[in-house]
Tab-separated table of C-alpha atoms in Angstrom:
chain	number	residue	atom	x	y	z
A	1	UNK	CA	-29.374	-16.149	-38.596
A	2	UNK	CA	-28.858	-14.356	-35.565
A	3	UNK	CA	-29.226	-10.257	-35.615
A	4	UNK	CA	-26.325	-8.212	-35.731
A	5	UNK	CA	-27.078	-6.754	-32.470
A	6	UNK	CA	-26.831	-10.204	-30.884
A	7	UNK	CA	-23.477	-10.965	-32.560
A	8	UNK	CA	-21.905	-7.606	-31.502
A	9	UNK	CA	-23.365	-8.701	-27.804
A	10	UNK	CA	-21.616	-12.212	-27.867
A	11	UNK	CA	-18.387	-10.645	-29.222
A	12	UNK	CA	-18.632	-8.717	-26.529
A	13	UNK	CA	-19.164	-10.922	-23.491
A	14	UNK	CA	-16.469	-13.063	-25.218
A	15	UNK	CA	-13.909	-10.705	-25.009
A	16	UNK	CA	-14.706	-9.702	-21.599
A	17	UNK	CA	-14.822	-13.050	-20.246
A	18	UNK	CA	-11.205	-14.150	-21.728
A	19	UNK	CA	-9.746	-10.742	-20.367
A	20	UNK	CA	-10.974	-10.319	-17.415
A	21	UNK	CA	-10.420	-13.447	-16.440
A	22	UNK	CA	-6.793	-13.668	-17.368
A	23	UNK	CA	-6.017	-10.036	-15.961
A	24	UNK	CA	-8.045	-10.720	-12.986
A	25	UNK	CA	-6.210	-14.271	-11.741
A	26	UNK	CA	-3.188	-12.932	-12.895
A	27	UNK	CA	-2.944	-9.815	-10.463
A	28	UNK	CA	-4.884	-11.966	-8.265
A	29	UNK	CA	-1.790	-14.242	-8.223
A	30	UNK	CA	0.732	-11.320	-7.613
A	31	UNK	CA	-0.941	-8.825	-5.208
A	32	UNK	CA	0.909	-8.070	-2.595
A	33	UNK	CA	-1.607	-8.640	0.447
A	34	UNK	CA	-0.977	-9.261	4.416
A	35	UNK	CA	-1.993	-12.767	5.475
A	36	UNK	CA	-1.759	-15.801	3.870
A	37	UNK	CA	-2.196	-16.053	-0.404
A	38	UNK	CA	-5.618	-17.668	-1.070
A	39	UNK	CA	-5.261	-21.112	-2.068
A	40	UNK	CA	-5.699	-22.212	-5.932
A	41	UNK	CA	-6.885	-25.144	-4.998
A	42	UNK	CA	-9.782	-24.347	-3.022
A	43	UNK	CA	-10.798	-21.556	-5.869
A	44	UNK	CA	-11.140	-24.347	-8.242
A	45	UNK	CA	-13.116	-26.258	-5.882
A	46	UNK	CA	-15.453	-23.228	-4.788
A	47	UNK	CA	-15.749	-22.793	-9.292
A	48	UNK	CA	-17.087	-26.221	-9.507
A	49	UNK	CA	-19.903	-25.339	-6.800
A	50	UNK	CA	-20.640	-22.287	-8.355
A	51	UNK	CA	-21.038	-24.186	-11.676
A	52	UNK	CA	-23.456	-27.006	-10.368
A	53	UNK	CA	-25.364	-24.427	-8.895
A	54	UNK	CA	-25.810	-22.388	-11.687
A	55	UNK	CA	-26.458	-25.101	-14.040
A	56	UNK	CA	-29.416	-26.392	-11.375
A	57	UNK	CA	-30.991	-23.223	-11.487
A	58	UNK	CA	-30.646	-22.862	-15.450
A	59	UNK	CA	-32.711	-26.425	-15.889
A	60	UNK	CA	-35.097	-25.599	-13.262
A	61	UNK	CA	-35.703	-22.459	-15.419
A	62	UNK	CA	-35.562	-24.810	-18.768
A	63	UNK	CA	-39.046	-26.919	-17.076
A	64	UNK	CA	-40.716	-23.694	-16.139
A	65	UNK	CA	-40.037	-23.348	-12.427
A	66	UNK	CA	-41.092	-26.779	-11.615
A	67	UNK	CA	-39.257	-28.342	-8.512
A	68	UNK	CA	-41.002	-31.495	-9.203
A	69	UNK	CA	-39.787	-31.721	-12.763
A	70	UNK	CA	-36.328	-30.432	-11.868
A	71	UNK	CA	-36.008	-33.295	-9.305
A	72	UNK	CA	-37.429	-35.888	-12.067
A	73	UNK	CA	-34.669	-34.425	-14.800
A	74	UNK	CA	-32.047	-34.934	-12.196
A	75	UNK	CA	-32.766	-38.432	-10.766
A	76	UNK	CA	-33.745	-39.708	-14.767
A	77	UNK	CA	-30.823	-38.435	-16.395
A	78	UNK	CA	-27.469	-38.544	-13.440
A	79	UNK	CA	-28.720	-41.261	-11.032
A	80	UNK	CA	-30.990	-43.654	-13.472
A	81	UNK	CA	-28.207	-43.221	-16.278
A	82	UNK	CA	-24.852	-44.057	-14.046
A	83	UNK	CA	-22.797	-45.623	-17.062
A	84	UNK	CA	-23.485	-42.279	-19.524
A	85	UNK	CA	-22.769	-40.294	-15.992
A	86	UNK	CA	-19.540	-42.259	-15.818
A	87	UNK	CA	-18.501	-41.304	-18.746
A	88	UNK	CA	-18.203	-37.194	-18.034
A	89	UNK	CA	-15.478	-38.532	-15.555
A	90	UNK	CA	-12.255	-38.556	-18.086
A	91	UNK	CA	-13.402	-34.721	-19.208
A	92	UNK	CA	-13.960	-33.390	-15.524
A	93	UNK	CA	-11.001	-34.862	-14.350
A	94	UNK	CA	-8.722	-33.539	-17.447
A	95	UNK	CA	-10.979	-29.888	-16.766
A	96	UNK	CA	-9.902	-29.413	-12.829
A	97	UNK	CA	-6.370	-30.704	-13.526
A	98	UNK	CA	-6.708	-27.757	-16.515
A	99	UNK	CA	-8.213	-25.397	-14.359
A	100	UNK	CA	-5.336	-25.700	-11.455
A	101	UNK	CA	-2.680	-25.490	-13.750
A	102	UNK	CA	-3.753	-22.093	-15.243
A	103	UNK	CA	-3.396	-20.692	-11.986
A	104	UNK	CA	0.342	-22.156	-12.290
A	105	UNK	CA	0.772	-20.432	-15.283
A	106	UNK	CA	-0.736	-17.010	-14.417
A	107	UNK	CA	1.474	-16.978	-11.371
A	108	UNK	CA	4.313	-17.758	-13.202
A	109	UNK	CA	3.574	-15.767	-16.850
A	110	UNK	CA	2.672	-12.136	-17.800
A	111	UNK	CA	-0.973	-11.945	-19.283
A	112	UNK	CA	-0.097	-11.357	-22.039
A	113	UNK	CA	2.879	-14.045	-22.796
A	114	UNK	CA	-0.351	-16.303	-21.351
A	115	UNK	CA	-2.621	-15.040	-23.598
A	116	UNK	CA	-0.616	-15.825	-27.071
A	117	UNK	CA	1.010	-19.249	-25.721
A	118	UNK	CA	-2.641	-20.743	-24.391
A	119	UNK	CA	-3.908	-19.900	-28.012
A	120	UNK	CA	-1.973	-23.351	-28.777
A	121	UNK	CA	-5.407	-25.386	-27.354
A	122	UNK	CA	-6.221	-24.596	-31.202
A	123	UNK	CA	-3.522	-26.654	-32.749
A	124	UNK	CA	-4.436	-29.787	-29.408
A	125	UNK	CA	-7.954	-29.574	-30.377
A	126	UNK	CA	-7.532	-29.548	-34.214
A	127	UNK	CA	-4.975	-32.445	-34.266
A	128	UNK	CA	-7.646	-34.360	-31.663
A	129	UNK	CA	-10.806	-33.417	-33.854
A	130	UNK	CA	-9.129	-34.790	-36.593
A	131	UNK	CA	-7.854	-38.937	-34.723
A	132	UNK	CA	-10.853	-38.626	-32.506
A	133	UNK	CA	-14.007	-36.795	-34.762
A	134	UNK	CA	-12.690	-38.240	-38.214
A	135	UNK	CA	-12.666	-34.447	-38.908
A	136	UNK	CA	-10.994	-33.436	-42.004
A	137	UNK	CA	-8.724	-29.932	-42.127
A	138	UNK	CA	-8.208	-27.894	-45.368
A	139	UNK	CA	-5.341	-26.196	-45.895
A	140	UNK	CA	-5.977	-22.772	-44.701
A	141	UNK	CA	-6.683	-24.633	-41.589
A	142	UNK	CA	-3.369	-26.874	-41.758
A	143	UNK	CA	-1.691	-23.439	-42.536
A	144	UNK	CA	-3.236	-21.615	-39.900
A	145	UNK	CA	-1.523	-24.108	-37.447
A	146	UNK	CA	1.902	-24.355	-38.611
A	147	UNK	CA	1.842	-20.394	-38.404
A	148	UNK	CA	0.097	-20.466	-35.084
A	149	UNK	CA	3.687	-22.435	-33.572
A	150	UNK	CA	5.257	-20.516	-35.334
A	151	UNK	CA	3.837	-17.130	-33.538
A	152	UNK	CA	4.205	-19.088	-30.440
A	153	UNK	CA	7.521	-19.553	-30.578
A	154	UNK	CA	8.716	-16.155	-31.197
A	155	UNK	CA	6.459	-15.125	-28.160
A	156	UNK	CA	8.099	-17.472	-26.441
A	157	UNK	CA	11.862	-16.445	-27.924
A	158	UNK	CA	13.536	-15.696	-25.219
A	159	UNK	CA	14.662	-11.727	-24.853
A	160	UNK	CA	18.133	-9.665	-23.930
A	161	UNK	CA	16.078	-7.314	-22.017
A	162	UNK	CA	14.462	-10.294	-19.947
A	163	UNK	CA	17.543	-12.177	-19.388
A	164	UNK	CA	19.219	-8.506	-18.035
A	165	UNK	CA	16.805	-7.877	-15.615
A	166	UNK	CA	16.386	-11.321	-13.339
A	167	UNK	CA	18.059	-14.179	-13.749
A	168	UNK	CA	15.902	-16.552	-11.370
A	169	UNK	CA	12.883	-15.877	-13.389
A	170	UNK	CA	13.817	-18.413	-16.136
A	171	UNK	CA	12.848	-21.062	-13.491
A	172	UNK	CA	9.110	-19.959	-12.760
A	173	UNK	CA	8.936	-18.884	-16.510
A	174	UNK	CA	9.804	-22.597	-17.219
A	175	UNK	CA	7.007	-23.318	-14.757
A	176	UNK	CA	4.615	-21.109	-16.311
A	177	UNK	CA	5.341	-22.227	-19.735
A	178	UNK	CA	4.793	-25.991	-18.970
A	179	UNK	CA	2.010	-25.459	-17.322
A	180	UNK	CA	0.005	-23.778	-19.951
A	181	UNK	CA	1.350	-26.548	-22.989
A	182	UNK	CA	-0.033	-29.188	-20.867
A	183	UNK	CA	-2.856	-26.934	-20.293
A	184	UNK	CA	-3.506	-27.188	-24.070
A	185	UNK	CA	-3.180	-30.240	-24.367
A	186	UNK	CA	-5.997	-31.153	-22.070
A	187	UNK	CA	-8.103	-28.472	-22.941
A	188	UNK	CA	-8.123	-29.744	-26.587
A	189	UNK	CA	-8.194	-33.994	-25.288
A	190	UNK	CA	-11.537	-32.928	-23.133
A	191	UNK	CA	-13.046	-30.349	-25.375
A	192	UNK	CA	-13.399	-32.878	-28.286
A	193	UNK	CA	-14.041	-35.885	-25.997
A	194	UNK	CA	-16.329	-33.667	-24.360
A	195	UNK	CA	-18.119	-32.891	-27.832
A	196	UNK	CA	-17.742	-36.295	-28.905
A	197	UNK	CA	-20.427	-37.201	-25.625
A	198	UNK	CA	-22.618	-34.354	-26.036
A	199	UNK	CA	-22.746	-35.611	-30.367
A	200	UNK	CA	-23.978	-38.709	-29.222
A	201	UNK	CA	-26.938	-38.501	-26.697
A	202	UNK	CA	-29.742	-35.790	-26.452
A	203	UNK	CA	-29.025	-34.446	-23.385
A	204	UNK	CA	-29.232	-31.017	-22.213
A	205	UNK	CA	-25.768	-29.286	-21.953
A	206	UNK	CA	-26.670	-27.753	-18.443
A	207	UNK	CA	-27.234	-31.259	-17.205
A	208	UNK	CA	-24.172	-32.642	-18.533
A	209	UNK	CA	-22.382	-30.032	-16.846
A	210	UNK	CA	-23.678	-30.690	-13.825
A	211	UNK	CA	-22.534	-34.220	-14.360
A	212	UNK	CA	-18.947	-32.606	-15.334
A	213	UNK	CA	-19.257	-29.969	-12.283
A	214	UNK	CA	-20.134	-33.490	-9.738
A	215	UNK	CA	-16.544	-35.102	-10.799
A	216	UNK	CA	-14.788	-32.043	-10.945
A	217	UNK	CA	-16.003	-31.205	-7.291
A	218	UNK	CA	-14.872	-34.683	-6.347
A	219	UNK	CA	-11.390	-34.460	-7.994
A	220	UNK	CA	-11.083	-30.682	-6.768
A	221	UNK	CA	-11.710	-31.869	-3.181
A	222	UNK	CA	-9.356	-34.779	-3.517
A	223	UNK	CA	-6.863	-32.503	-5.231
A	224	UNK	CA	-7.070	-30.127	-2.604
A	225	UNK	CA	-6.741	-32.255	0.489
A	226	UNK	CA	-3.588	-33.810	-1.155
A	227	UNK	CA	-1.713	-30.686	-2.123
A	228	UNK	CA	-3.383	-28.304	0.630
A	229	UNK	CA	-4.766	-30.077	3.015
A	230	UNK	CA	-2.398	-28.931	5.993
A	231	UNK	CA	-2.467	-25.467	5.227
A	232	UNK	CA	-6.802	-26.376	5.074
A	233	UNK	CA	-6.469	-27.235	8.434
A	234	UNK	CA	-4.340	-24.907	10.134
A	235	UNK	CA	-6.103	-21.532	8.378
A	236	UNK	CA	-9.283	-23.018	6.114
A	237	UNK	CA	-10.023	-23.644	2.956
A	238	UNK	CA	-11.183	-19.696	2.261
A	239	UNK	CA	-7.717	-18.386	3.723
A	240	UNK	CA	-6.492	-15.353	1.560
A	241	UNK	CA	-9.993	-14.606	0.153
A	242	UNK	CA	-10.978	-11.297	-0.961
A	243	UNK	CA	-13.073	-9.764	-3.855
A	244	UNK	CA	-10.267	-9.868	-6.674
A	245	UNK	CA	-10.335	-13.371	-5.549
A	246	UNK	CA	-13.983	-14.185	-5.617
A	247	UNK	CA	-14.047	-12.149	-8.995
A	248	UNK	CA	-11.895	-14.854	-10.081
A	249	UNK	CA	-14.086	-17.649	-8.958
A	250	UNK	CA	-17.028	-16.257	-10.395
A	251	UNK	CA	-15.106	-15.281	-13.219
A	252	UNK	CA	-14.400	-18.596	-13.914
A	253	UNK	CA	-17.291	-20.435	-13.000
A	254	UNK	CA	-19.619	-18.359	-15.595
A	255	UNK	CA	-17.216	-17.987	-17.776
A	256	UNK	CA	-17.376	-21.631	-19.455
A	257	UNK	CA	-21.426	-21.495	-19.318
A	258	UNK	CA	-21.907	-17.488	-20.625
A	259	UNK	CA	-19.534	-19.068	-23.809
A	260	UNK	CA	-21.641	-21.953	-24.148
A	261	UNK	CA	-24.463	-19.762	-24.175
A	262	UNK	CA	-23.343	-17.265	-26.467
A	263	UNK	CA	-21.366	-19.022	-29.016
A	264	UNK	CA	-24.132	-20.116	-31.097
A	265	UNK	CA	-24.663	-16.374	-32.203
A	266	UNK	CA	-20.723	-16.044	-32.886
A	267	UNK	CA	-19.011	-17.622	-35.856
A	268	UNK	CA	-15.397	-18.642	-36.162
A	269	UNK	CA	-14.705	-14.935	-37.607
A	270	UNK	CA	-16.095	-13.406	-34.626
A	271	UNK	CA	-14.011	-16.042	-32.634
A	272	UNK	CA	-11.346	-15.115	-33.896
A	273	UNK	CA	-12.046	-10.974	-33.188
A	274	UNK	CA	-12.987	-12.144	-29.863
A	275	UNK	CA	-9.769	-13.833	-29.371
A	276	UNK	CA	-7.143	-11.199	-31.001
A	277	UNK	CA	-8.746	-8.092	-29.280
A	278	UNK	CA	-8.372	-10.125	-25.592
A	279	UNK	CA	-4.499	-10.547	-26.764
A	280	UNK	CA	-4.406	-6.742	-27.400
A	281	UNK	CA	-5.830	-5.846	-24.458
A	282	UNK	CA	-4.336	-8.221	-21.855
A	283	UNK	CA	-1.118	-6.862	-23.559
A	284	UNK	CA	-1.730	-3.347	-22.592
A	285	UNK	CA	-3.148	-3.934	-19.138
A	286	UNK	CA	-0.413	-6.079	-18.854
A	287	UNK	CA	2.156	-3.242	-19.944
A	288	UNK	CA	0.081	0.105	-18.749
A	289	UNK	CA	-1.802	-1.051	-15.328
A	290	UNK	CA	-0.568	-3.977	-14.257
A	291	UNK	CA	3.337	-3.157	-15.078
A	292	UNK	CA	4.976	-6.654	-14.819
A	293	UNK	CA	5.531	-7.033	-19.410
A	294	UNK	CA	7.879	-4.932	-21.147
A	295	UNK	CA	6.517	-6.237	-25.300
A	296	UNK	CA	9.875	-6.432	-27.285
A	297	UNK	CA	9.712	-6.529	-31.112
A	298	UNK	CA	10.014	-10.215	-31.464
A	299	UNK	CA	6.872	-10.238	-29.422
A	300	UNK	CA	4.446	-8.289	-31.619
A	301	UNK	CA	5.727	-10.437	-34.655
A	302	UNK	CA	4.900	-13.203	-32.688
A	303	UNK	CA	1.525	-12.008	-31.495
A	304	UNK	CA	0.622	-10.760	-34.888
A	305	UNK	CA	0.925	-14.337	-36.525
A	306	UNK	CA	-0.990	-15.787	-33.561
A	307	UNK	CA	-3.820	-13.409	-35.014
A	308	UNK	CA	-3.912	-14.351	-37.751
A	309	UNK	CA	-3.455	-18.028	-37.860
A	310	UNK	CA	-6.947	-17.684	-35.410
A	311	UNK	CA	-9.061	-15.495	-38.079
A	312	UNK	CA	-7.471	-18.260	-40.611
A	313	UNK	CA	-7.894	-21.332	-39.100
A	314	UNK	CA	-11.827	-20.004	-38.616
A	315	UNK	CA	-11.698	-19.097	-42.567
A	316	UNK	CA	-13.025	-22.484	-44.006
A	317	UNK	CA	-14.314	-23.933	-40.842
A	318	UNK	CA	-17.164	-21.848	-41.432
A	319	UNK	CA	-19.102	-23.904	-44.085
A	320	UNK	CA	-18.803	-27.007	-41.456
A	321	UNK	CA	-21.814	-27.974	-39.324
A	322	UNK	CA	-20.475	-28.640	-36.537
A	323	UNK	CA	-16.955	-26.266	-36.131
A	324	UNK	CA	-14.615	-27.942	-33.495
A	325	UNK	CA	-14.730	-25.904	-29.642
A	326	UNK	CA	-11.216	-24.176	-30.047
């Protein structure tokens, strides 16, 4: 049983990590700067680096400093093991198309409409725990999601104060909106695939991810070259760059592996707090600082059920051994 300190810590970082991320790409997305916008693209690309690298230094520190057993690890388990290194190819490519497509939606959604709507990767990784795991759900948890679309919808539910203000923006809300459902859908195809690989060999989860962080470089490259690759040419691929935007990158590098790291100290209660007080907050940065949400009633009703269909979808996962990566 981990200490209560250490749960308090990892609800922490988790609720850090999903706001500032969010609030950070989102304003990222929006600020009004002179040159060129940075390319999302090429931040996704420059994440995947960071990721490899950090996962490198996190297995060199797993064999005690050793370069020689680092480079051993490496060349035994990626190179020596191409089939099972194949395999992390579906995931990373599912991942950076995920990744790219949040950066869609935050350019296209408030945080906080984001926030509530991406909590939907719970019902797209329940439904594919259950045809691809041979999970079983009880019914809290089969309740939990039929509430869940249900809270989606109404945040969703589209506003007289909205439709007053700008017509045009039901086009990029449409955007913004599609974007983060197919989103969900691979983030909850990949997670459970992704489990399904780690479930069945013995390999360390840094060194898978640096087999996920190799394809997802690959794909991001490609990816960028075909959507980008004129403006890559004309200004480079670090055009628009500043700190909000390396905050981002970093932001969403670490973000995956401090989880990862963390989550083994946080049940699915403390998920779930983790989750509902990042949709509180986004929602008043969103509303105080960052001034581009005005919350209607219909919202809060909405956001409120999204709540707590998390803390009960968590409720009799607990008892399982091995709770699905919502």
């Amino acid at each position: 049983m981990a200490s209560p300190r250490l749960k308090y810590l990892s609800l922490g970082v988790l609720v850090f990590q999903t706001t500032s991320l969010v609030l950070t790409m989102r304003y990222s997305r929006t600020l009004q700067a002179e040159g060129p916008r940075y390319l999302a693209s090429s931040a996704v690309v420059v994440a995947e680096v960071m990721k490899i690298l950090t996962c490198v230094l996190l297995v060199f520190k797993e064999h005690s400093y050793s370069m020689r057993a680092l480079n051993s690890v490496l060349r035994q388990e990626i190179i020596h093991k191409p089939v099972e290194t194949l395999k992390l190819a579906i995931p990373s490519g599912i991942y950076t198309l995920q990744n790219n497509l949040l950066y869609v939606a935050l350019s296209n959604l408030d945080a906080a409409t984001y926030q509530v709507t991406y909590q939907l990767k719970i019902l797209t990784t329940a439904l594919f725990s259950v045809s691809m795991l041979g999970r079983r759900l009880g019914v809290y948890q089969w309740l939990s999601l039929l509430i869940l679309m249900a809270g989606v919808a109404l945040v969703q539910w589209p506003s007289d104060s909205a439709s007053e203000k700008e017509a045009p923006s039901a086009g990029s809300q449409f955007v913004g909106l599609a974007a983060v459902l197919v989103a969900c859908f691979s983030s909850g195809f990949a997670g459970v695939y992704f489990e399904k690989i780690l479930k069945e060999s013995k390999q360390s989860v840094w060194v898978r991810n640096i087999q996920l962080g190799m394809f997802g470089l690959v794909f991001g490259l490609f990816g960028m070259m075909a959507y980008d690759g004129e403006r890559v040419r004309e200004s480079g691929m670090f055009q628009g760059y500043n700190m909000v935007t390396w905050t981002v990158v970093a932001l969403q590098a670490l973000g995956g592996l401090v989880i990862a790291a963390v989550i083994k100290y946080a049940d699915n209660i403390l998920k779930g707090f983790a989750t509902s007080l990042s949709i509180i907050l986004s929602t008043l940065i969103s509303y105080f600082l960052l001034q581009d949400f005005d919350p209607t009633s219909v919202f809060f009703l909405g956001a409120v059920l999204v709540i707590v269909a998390t803390f009960l979808y968590g409720y009799e996962g607990k008892p399982s051994p091995n709770p699905s990566r919502a």
